[in-house]
XYZ file of C-alpha atoms in Angstrom:
657
model
C 0.000 0.000 0.000
C 1.748 3.164 -1.177
C 1.578 6.387 0.785
C 2.830 9.928 0.183
C 2.258 13.437 1.429
C 0.016 14.244 -1.563
C -2.029 11.069 -1.553
C -5.674 11.139 -0.381
C -5.820 14.936 -0.149
C -9.130 16.643 0.558
C -10.156 20.301 0.820
C -11.739 21.997 3.846
C -13.282 25.449 3.325
C -13.567 28.093 6.053
C -15.524 31.335 5.491
C -13.880 34.508 6.808
C -15.776 37.477 8.298
C -14.747 40.829 9.803
C -14.769 40.833 13.583
C -17.301 43.417 14.824
C -15.068 44.244 17.804
C -11.524 44.555 16.412
C -12.205 44.750 12.688
C -9.770 41.971 11.762
C -10.655 38.884 9.720
C -11.484 35.671 11.535
C -13.122 32.319 10.752
C -16.887 32.533 10.699
C -18.511 31.000 13.768
C -15.217 30.873 15.711
C -14.031 33.028 18.639
C -11.725 35.819 17.423
C -8.099 34.918 18.000
C -7.114 38.616 18.326
C -9.711 40.078 20.694
C -11.537 36.947 21.991
C -14.883 38.272 20.773
C -17.569 35.562 20.592
C -19.242 34.850 17.224
C -22.738 36.186 16.619
C -25.674 33.698 16.391
C -26.161 34.465 12.692
C -22.629 33.226 11.909
C -23.457 29.523 12.202
C -21.766 27.598 9.331
C -24.298 24.941 8.366
C -21.786 22.981 6.295
C -19.378 22.844 9.231
C -22.181 21.831 11.580
C -23.225 18.945 9.331
C -19.620 17.880 8.846
C -18.888 17.874 12.566
C -22.075 15.973 13.309
C -21.134 13.170 10.927
C -17.594 13.143 12.271
C -18.766 12.915 15.896
C -20.998 9.977 15.072
C -18.185 8.147 13.264
C -15.630 8.902 15.996
C -18.023 7.651 18.660
C -18.355 4.338 16.833
C -14.591 3.981 16.407
C -14.001 4.499 20.130
C -16.388 1.737 21.191
C -14.455 -1.396 22.302
C -15.096 -4.438 20.091
C -17.704 -6.891 21.285
C -16.482 -10.221 22.566
C -17.295 -12.868 19.960
C -16.702 -16.634 20.026
C -13.140 -17.420 18.974
C -12.738 -18.966 15.562
C -9.713 -20.432 13.749
C -8.122 -18.464 10.927
C -6.273 -19.687 7.871
C -4.157 -18.106 5.151
C -7.194 -17.693 2.900
C -9.043 -15.634 5.517
C -5.965 -13.464 5.991
C -5.548 -12.853 2.259
C -9.229 -11.947 1.909
C -8.917 -9.568 4.867
C -5.969 -7.802 3.234
C -7.939 -7.351 0.015
C -10.888 -5.919 1.942
C -8.659 -3.488 3.866
C -7.134 -2.161 0.643
C -10.628 -1.617 -0.784
C -11.760 -0.047 2.476
C -9.003 2.559 2.310
C -10.240 3.788 -1.048
C -13.849 3.903 0.187
C -12.825 5.714 3.374
C -11.027 8.518 1.557
C -13.912 8.865 -0.893
C -16.241 9.313 2.075
C -13.864 11.825 3.686
C -13.772 13.827 0.465
C -17.566 13.749 0.192
C -18.018 14.990 3.771
C -15.453 17.774 3.351
C -17.327 18.958 0.233
C -20.743 18.587 1.915
C -21.987 16.366 -0.901
C -25.431 14.792 -0.645
C -25.395 11.518 1.304
C -21.830 12.093 2.533
C -22.707 11.536 6.193
C -24.257 8.151 5.419
C -21.182 7.130 3.408
C -18.877 8.021 6.300
C -20.947 6.038 8.780
C -21.039 3.058 6.411
C -17.253 2.860 5.971
C -16.806 3.348 9.709
C -19.080 0.399 10.398
C -17.156 -1.670 7.846
C -13.898 -1.057 9.735
C -15.608 -1.950 13.001
C -16.753 -5.209 11.426
C -13.148 -5.997 10.445
C -12.039 -5.112 13.971
C -14.538 -7.561 15.415
C -13.475 -10.124 12.821
C -9.797 -10.064 13.824
C -10.661 -9.831 17.525
C -12.447 -13.167 17.219
C -9.422 -14.857 15.644
C -8.007 -17.562 17.895
C -4.255 -17.166 18.547
C -3.352 -20.728 17.644
C 0.010 -21.581 16.167
C 0.919 -21.576 13.316
C -1.422 -18.656 12.695
C -0.322 -16.551 15.696
C 1.952 -14.152 13.742
C -0.784 -13.599 11.158
C -3.492 -13.010 13.764
C -1.314 -10.530 15.652
C -0.360 -8.793 12.417
C -3.997 -8.516 11.318
C -4.962 -6.946 14.616
C -2.138 -4.423 14.353
C -3.190 -3.548 10.798
C -6.794 -2.857 11.773
C -5.763 -0.889 14.863
C -3.431 1.337 12.817
C -6.232 1.990 10.338
C -8.598 2.856 13.200
C -6.105 5.364 14.635
C -5.535 6.801 11.172
C -9.283 7.206 10.636
C -9.656 9.008 13.982
C -6.878 11.436 13.033
C -8.563 12.243 9.718
C -11.873 12.726 11.527
C -10.153 15.144 13.923
C -8.953 17.104 10.893
C -12.492 17.230 9.490
C -13.941 18.524 12.755
C -11.251 21.151 13.345
C -12.634 24.653 13.877
C -9.639 26.468 12.358
C -7.355 25.832 9.365
C -4.283 25.635 11.633
C -5.905 22.988 13.807
C -7.028 21.054 10.721
C -3.484 21.117 9.327
C -2.053 19.809 12.590
C -4.499 16.902 12.663
C -3.923 16.214 8.963
C -0.179 15.898 9.552
C -0.848 13.453 12.363
C -3.225 11.546 10.089
C -0.543 11.323 7.402
C 1.885 9.863 9.951
C -0.725 7.288 10.894
C -1.290 6.569 7.222
C 2.427 5.935 6.678
C 2.551 3.694 9.753
C -0.482 1.771 8.536
C 1.134 1.323 5.113
C 4.262 -0.075 6.763
C 2.304 -2.472 8.981
C 0.140 -3.656 6.095
C 3.224 -4.216 3.941
C 4.995 -6.280 6.597
C 1.826 -8.238 7.282
C 1.394 -9.035 3.592
C 4.986 -10.300 3.617
C 4.196 -12.603 6.574
C 1.235 -14.061 4.710
C 3.391 -14.573 1.623
C 6.105 -16.262 3.671
C 3.758 -18.696 5.362
C 2.137 -19.478 2.011
C 5.591 -20.089 0.534
C 6.397 -22.495 3.352
C 3.104 -24.340 2.888
C 3.628 -24.571 -0.862
C 7.188 -25.872 -0.431
C 5.787 -29.327 0.188
C 8.539 -31.668 1.315
C 10.649 -31.400 4.430
C 13.844 -30.578 2.548
C 12.173 -27.884 0.452
C 10.766 -26.265 3.592
C 14.224 -26.132 5.141
C 15.591 -24.479 2.016
C 12.825 -21.858 2.260
C 13.758 -21.184 5.895
C 17.432 -20.968 5.003
C 16.771 -18.441 2.243
C 14.577 -16.444 4.607
C 17.264 -16.393 7.297
C 19.847 -15.204 4.756
C 17.556 -12.455 3.505
C 16.616 -11.271 7.001
C 20.252 -11.039 8.083
C 21.598 -9.745 4.773
C 23.940 -12.721 4.378
C 24.997 -13.956 0.957
C 26.422 -17.268 2.147
C 26.419 -19.624 5.123
C 29.632 -18.231 6.585
C 28.233 -14.709 6.777
C 24.906 -16.042 8.015
C 26.597 -17.891 10.859
C 28.706 -14.878 11.831
C 25.821 -12.411 11.801
C 23.589 -14.824 13.660
C 26.262 -15.179 16.355
C 25.950 -11.432 16.915
C 22.179 -11.836 17.239
C 22.612 -14.674 19.740
C 24.986 -12.545 21.807
C 22.372 -9.778 21.934
C 19.658 -12.222 23.024
C 21.647 -14.098 25.683
C 23.906 -11.293 26.848
C 27.122 -13.161 26.074
C 28.718 -14.233 22.803
C 28.755 -17.915 21.811
C 32.005 -19.620 20.900
C 32.983 -18.359 17.455
C 32.432 -20.826 14.631
C 30.860 -23.444 16.912
C 27.662 -23.739 14.852
C 25.360 -21.908 17.279
C 24.755 -18.979 14.924
C 23.539 -21.052 11.985
C 21.237 -23.094 14.209
C 19.798 -19.943 15.779
C 19.192 -18.335 12.374
C 17.295 -21.356 11.044
C 15.286 -21.927 14.207
C 14.268 -18.294 14.555
C 13.223 -18.147 10.903
C 10.953 -21.116 11.596
C 9.476 -19.599 14.759
C 8.938 -16.236 13.049
C 6.783 -18.058 10.500
C 4.449 -19.863 12.868
C 5.194 -18.982 16.490
C 6.188 -16.405 19.071
C 9.685 -15.009 18.435
C 9.756 -13.102 21.719
C 8.984 -16.263 23.692
C 11.551 -18.249 21.685
C 14.305 -15.736 22.434
C 13.338 -15.681 26.112
C 13.673 -19.480 26.199
C 17.105 -19.283 24.547
C 18.244 -16.742 27.135
C 16.772 -18.524 30.182
C 17.911 -22.015 29.166
C 21.451 -20.776 28.412
C 21.636 -19.295 31.905
C 20.204 -22.416 33.569
C 22.430 -25.021 31.938
C 25.556 -22.932 32.530
C 25.249 -23.144 36.322
C 27.252 -26.383 36.554
C 29.925 -26.133 33.819
C 31.832 -29.244 34.947
C 28.718 -31.420 34.841
C 27.744 -29.890 31.493
C 31.167 -30.630 29.986
C 30.975 -34.203 31.237
C 27.551 -34.475 29.601
C 28.899 -33.253 26.264
C 31.825 -35.678 26.426
C 29.499 -38.664 26.216
C 29.894 -40.625 22.938
C 26.156 -40.386 22.224
C 25.611 -36.746 23.106
C 26.376 -34.951 19.829
C 24.515 -37.487 17.688
C 21.544 -37.261 20.072
C 21.473 -33.463 19.722
C 21.556 -33.746 15.932
C 18.751 -36.312 16.068
C 16.713 -34.030 18.346
C 17.123 -31.094 15.963
C 16.071 -33.267 13.042
C 13.052 -34.519 15.025
C 11.946 -30.937 15.617
C 12.230 -30.052 11.935
C 10.405 -33.267 11.045
C 7.611 -32.454 13.483
C 7.045 -28.931 12.206
C 7.252 -30.167 8.611
C 4.633 -32.873 9.164
C 2.337 -30.428 10.901
C 2.810 -27.907 8.092
C 1.442 -30.430 5.602
C -2.009 -30.201 7.218
C -1.952 -26.534 8.197
C -4.326 -25.048 5.710
C -6.980 -27.743 5.598
C -9.473 -29.472 7.831
C -7.758 -32.163 9.869
C -9.324 -35.578 9.275
C -9.031 -38.230 11.924
C -6.348 -40.161 10.072
C -4.047 -37.148 9.907
C -4.963 -36.303 13.483
C -3.590 -39.667 14.556
C -0.270 -38.862 12.906
C -0.156 -35.504 14.705
C -0.616 -37.297 18.023
C 2.296 -39.570 17.098
C 4.393 -36.493 16.303
C 3.472 -34.867 19.622
C 4.471 -38.043 21.470
C 7.776 -38.267 19.581
C 8.637 -34.709 20.632
C 8.342 -35.792 24.263
C 10.404 -38.949 23.770
C 13.148 -37.344 21.645
C 13.845 -33.600 21.934
C 11.864 -33.362 25.171
C 14.036 -35.950 26.889
C 17.250 -34.311 25.630
C 16.128 -30.885 26.860
C 15.046 -32.213 30.269
C 18.402 -33.941 30.799
C 20.320 -30.800 29.794
C 18.311 -28.553 32.112
C 18.536 -30.934 35.065
C 22.256 -31.637 34.651
C 23.290 -28.093 33.781
C 21.443 -26.704 36.789
C 22.957 -29.332 39.090
C 19.707 -31.243 39.718
C 21.061 -34.461 38.164
C 24.629 -35.771 38.324
C 24.415 -39.237 36.741
C 26.300 -39.889 33.459
C 24.470 -39.046 30.250
C 24.605 -42.661 29.025
C 22.481 -43.656 32.020
C 20.163 -40.651 31.982
C 19.285 -41.214 28.325
C 17.893 -44.617 29.304
C 15.440 -43.040 31.790
C 11.766 -42.529 31.027
C 11.295 -39.284 29.080
C 7.992 -38.453 30.768
C 9.479 -38.794 34.255
C 12.482 -36.664 33.331
C 10.217 -33.919 32.020
C 7.989 -34.116 35.091
C 11.057 -33.747 37.271
C 12.163 -30.692 35.289
C 8.709 -29.121 35.420
C 8.765 -29.227 39.211
C 11.423 -26.508 39.018
C 9.671 -23.103 38.701
C 12.417 -21.744 36.439
C 12.122 -24.672 34.019
C 8.358 -25.110 33.716
C 7.817 -22.129 31.319
C 10.587 -23.467 29.073
C 8.794 -26.772 28.499
C 5.297 -25.642 27.535
C 3.687 -27.545 24.691
C 5.286 -30.890 25.548
C 2.075 -32.722 26.483
C 2.997 -35.540 28.863
C -0.614 -36.650 29.373
C -1.135 -37.036 25.631
C 2.047 -39.067 25.322
C 0.937 -41.355 28.172
C -2.575 -41.735 26.760
C -1.197 -42.518 23.314
C 1.160 -45.135 24.735
C -1.765 -46.848 26.513
C -4.141 -46.505 23.541
C -6.443 -44.234 25.529
C -6.922 -41.575 22.842
C -10.273 -41.353 21.056
C -10.451 -39.538 17.720
C -13.298 -37.494 16.242
C -13.718 -35.194 13.253
C -13.182 -32.043 15.325
C -10.523 -33.258 17.759
C -9.606 -35.918 20.278
C -10.353 -37.040 23.813
C -7.794 -38.702 26.072
C -8.503 -40.709 29.211
C -5.976 -40.230 32.002
C -6.583 -41.712 35.473
C -10.362 -41.634 35.037
C -10.194 -38.005 33.908
C -11.255 -37.095 30.385
C -9.500 -34.261 28.548
C -10.489 -32.957 25.115
C -8.395 -31.151 22.514
C -9.564 -29.678 19.227
C -7.269 -30.151 16.252
C -6.384 -26.448 16.393
C -5.446 -26.761 20.068
C -3.330 -29.820 19.306
C -1.609 -27.992 16.442
C -0.913 -25.046 18.745
C 0.601 -27.354 21.368
C 2.696 -29.178 18.800
C 4.235 -25.993 17.410
C 4.712 -24.619 20.924
C 6.585 -27.812 21.812
C 8.870 -27.262 18.798
C 9.356 -23.656 19.890
C 10.249 -24.748 23.439
C 12.606 -27.537 22.402
C 14.278 -25.368 19.759
C 14.922 -22.564 22.232
C 16.299 -24.892 24.910
C 18.626 -26.680 22.486
C 20.024 -23.369 21.222
C 20.539 -22.274 24.833
C 22.327 -25.564 25.546
C 24.558 -25.232 22.481
C 25.377 -21.643 23.444
C 26.503 -22.692 26.926
C 28.553 -25.588 25.544
C 30.188 -23.406 22.887
C 31.486 -21.125 25.635
C 33.111 -24.196 27.187
C 34.880 -24.992 23.916
C 32.473 -27.538 22.439
C 31.645 -27.148 18.746
C 28.614 -28.216 16.737
C 29.684 -26.675 13.439
C 31.233 -29.008 10.893
C 31.467 -28.184 7.228
C 28.643 -30.400 6.020
C 26.598 -30.064 9.217
C 23.533 -29.214 7.135
C 23.299 -32.938 6.348
C 22.350 -33.457 9.998
C 19.148 -31.543 9.191
C 18.369 -33.883 6.333
C 19.323 -31.312 3.690
C 21.119 -32.647 0.643
C 24.187 -30.845 -0.759
C 22.246 -30.043 -3.929
C 19.432 -28.415 -1.931
C 21.899 -26.317 0.048
C 23.716 -25.274 -3.118
C 20.450 -24.382 -4.776
C 19.356 -22.271 -1.817
C 22.634 -20.376 -1.564
C 23.034 -19.817 -5.298
C 19.406 -18.756 -5.732
C 20.095 -16.005 -3.231
C 22.970 -14.923 -5.487
C 20.581 -14.666 -8.432
C 21.344 -18.038 -10.046
C 18.873 -20.598 -11.369
C 18.700 -24.105 -12.860
C 21.235 -25.373 -10.325
C 22.257 -29.026 -10.512
C 25.020 -30.957 -8.774
C 26.880 -34.076 -9.861
C 29.265 -35.719 -7.388
C 31.872 -38.212 -8.614
C 35.104 -39.433 -6.977
C 35.925 -36.399 -4.872
C 34.631 -33.872 -7.404
C 31.625 -31.576 -7.362
C 30.414 -30.552 -10.816
C 27.904 -27.690 -10.548
C 25.867 -26.594 -13.570
C 23.795 -23.418 -13.355
C 22.497 -20.304 -15.078
C 23.948 -17.024 -13.826
C 23.021 -13.357 -14.323
C 25.051 -11.322 -16.802
C 28.466 -10.132 -15.502
C 28.431 -12.579 -12.591
C 31.914 -13.308 -11.220
C 32.211 -17.087 -10.962
C 35.132 -16.798 -8.541
C 32.829 -14.945 -6.126
C 30.218 -17.690 -6.502
C 32.818 -20.366 -5.781
C 34.049 -18.562 -2.669
C 30.444 -18.071 -1.542
C 29.679 -21.798 -1.535
C 32.994 -22.819 0.043
C 31.344 -23.451 3.407
C 29.021 -26.022 1.806
C 31.660 -28.293 0.321
C 32.348 -31.418 2.437
C 35.914 -32.288 3.437
C 36.030 -35.327 1.155
C 35.519 -33.167 -1.962
C 38.839 -32.027 -3.434
C 37.830 -30.435 -6.762
C 35.010 -28.067 -7.679
C 33.969 -27.356 -11.257
C 31.382 -24.683 -12.051
C 29.755 -24.743 -15.490
C 27.851 -21.495 -15.916
C 25.518 -20.360 -18.662
C 25.074 -16.601 -19.061
C 22.868 -15.365 -21.900
C 23.718 -18.429 -23.973
C 27.474 -18.232 -23.341
C 29.040 -21.063 -21.353
C 32.066 -20.633 -19.086
C 33.868 -23.176 -16.898
C 35.636 -22.391 -13.629
C 37.551 -25.210 -11.942
C 40.115 -25.764 -9.221
C 41.061 -27.335 -5.880
C 38.568 -26.855 -3.044
C 41.413 -26.394 -0.538
C 42.023 -22.926 -1.984
C 38.422 -21.950 -1.144
C 38.616 -22.964 2.519
C 40.125 -19.664 3.758
C 37.041 -17.778 2.545
C 34.827 -19.685 5.003
C 37.181 -18.780 7.876
C 35.847 -15.507 9.278
C 39.092 -14.894 11.206
C 40.838 -13.909 7.914
C 43.911 -16.192 8.305
C 46.366 -13.836 6.551
C 44.896 -10.712 8.164
C 44.792 -8.907 4.816
C 41.107 -9.022 3.915
C 41.708 -12.299 2.087
C 44.158 -10.686 -0.333
C 46.650 -13.578 -0.418
C 43.839 -16.155 -0.478
C 42.105 -14.431 -3.408
C 45.352 -14.039 -5.375
C 46.377 -17.658 -4.806
C 42.946 -18.981 -5.744
C 42.698 -16.909 -8.944
C 46.195 -17.884 -10.078
C 45.730 -21.630 -9.526
C 42.100 -21.971 -10.617
C 41.283 -22.034 -14.320
C 38.647 -20.131 -16.256
C 37.829 -21.709 -19.611
C 41.056 -23.706 -19.359
C 43.404 -20.814 -18.492
C 44.489 -19.364 -15.117
C 42.034 -16.727 -13.897
C 44.859 -14.174 -13.644
C 48.273 -13.896 -15.304
C 51.644 -14.239 -13.600
C 52.369 -10.548 -14.212
C 49.337 -9.531 -12.170
C 50.462 -11.647 -9.208
C 53.913 -10.030 -9.368
C 52.485 -6.514 -9.589
C 50.154 -7.117 -6.648
C 52.904 -8.716 -4.526
C 55.287 -5.837 -5.274
C 52.706 -3.298 -4.155
C 52.179 -5.310 -0.967
C 55.931 -5.148 -0.294
C 55.847 -1.340 -0.437
C 52.922 -1.285 1.978
C 54.594 -3.766 4.330
C 57.929 -1.902 4.454
C 56.185 1.363 5.256
C 54.435 -0.302 8.189
C 55.606 -1.590 11.562
C 57.821 -4.411 12.779
C 55.432 -6.991 11.299
C 56.791 -6.293 7.817
C 59.096 -9.336 7.812
C 56.201 -11.664 8.630
C 54.183 -10.142 5.787
C 57.070 -10.554 3.339
C 57.423 -14.193 4.345
C 53.709 -14.758 3.740
C 54.070 -13.226 0.278
C 57.089 -15.436 -0.436
C 55.053 -18.499 0.554
C 52.414 -17.358 -1.935
C 55.107 -17.139 -4.632
C 56.172 -20.726 -3.977
C 52.522 -21.881 -4.010
C 51.884 -20.350 -7.436
C 55.209 -21.779 -8.686
C 56.851 -18.408 -9.398
C 60.529 -18.925 -8.500
C 61.601 -15.493 -9.747
C 59.052 -13.752 -7.514
C 60.119 -15.891 -4.550
C 63.779 -14.897 -5.101
C 62.855 -11.210 -5.257
C 60.859 -11.481 -2.029
C 63.746 -13.297 -0.326
C 65.962 -10.405 -1.380
C 63.459 -7.922 0.043
C 63.572 -9.752 3.380
C 67.406 -9.706 3.336
C 67.494 -6.043 2.350
C 65.117 -5.135 5.166
C 67.386 -6.817 7.697
C 70.718 -5.504 6.329
C 69.624 -2.055 5.272
C 72.207 -0.214 3.139
C 74.799 -2.992 3.495
C 72.920 -5.399 1.211
C 74.971 -6.764 -1.689
C 74.476 -5.732 -5.302
C 72.603 -8.913 -6.310
C 70.106 -8.354 -3.512
C 69.591 -4.758 -4.594
C 69.000 -5.824 -8.199
C 66.395 -8.362 -7.128
C 64.637 -5.752 -4.993
C 64.697 -3.416 -7.996
C 62.680 -6.024 -9.908
C 59.905 -5.648 -7.353
C 59.882 -1.904 -7.898
C 59.632 -2.414 -11.662
C 56.822 -4.959 -11.348
C 54.900 -2.742 -8.957
C 55.067 0.285 -11.249
C 54.029 -1.547 -14.416
C 50.257 -1.356 -15.086
C 48.700 -4.795 -15.588
C 45.049 -5.080 -16.700
C 42.760 -7.062 -14.405
C 39.515 -8.596 -15.613
C 37.737 -10.424 -12.761
C 36.029 -13.647 -13.822
């Protein structure tokens, strides 16, 4: 919904008269601003009276609290229809405002009608049940309608103003409300689009790719390395302390929060991350012993995969009526969340807080329900475990769940408890939200103790194939038609790229995705019908996924080495002369610096050996010797150093590929 200062303008007319007391002009029917003389009875402005009467009636309606209506479930379709109606309502509202300001026939009735329409929408969204996965959409819809209500009141204040100055002040406020409403409506439309995209993704792997792309877009990250680094900063802000760098916490947090933002409560999720991180860090020795167990890391990966599986299965039935057969599968999913992630979280909370001291290998054999009950007895832990329905898990295990078209009933100790399918869905997603938050908090605490969960192909632990990860990352870079062929230690990637795309940048961007057992990467790119091939050893890409910048030169040596040893259409990406010119310029910079110049010259000499340039290596060795000896260096050394000066001053064209 676009908005500007000139959009939806309307004209208010005020008749001026001469004040009988001071002789100056003033607005008819209004107390004189100069001498405070009261208006005469004959000065009544009938148009203004009618306008203010209609405005008062509309404002009175808008200030009446919405009536409490029975809660009803919402779906994406209802939200999309609401957005369409609100856009139409805006046009009708400003038409009515214009009619009232011009005192057109029937204007008052039009204003009351559009006011009642907005009140109907307000009642509509007020009756929406806040069940996950629709919670973000329900909250967004309510904010949209409330912003429009406040905007309408501001415009009505402008219409009822007794002076032009007062009308202008209210109109400016109304424009601010209009801009705010446009922003809220735009963000809400994006939420609807995102949930629809997730629903349309279909399979589990496709949904994860959608979440990954969303996380990258939200954090402005072009690849997994940047995503992980930026997410680590976000985690530090949430918890109050930074996680261990490169330990995998950032990537997990980014994915999990993208999921929760789609169907849950982000504020609650972040609170769980913060609280669980603080709880499990109370007994660092016990926590380290827990993490040292042979089964611990694989159990965490399995728990994360279970959570993604659970949300994926639930997403498949989100936007439809839940038949009994699918309802049974949702009950199975809810029970599996208790037995898998729920048990892992309970053990972590109890051990990290010092409540349990037994080895992990023994604790993992305990009954999941009893472990969770034990954790829930702790006031600080109970809010972190909401959604994990222990009664439902017990009833399911004893075949005491009865299914109907609108929900289920479970029998527990002679007590009957009913759940609608929407309530079950809400619990299931809340359980995912709880378990996700606690696991991120656990990983954060462990990362600060030196434990890492980030390995190069860790995405496979989520059930994401290399091809899916490549496709997601490269799509974000503007590529399409991505395919991957893996044979004997080689990745062969075929794709379509935008015009003027630098393939070396693409290769560096996907470096973090390539598993350790892959030694060669070949990129076959089609751009406007022209095919180009970039190929080389993966080892030369590894430095680009190391955010510490190993050479401390903004990846200058790494980029030069990679471009010299990789081939583009069968030839090195850059010529030998360019490497020499760049290295020579680096020598000048290094020698004008501090005492670290020798170390920098040695790093450049290592580069020369790596690119098989003996002459450059000899010149750099001479530069090192000359730096140490000063003016006493021999003639041969001086001649070699002179070569560097010549190379550095000779222009060499550079065409990035």
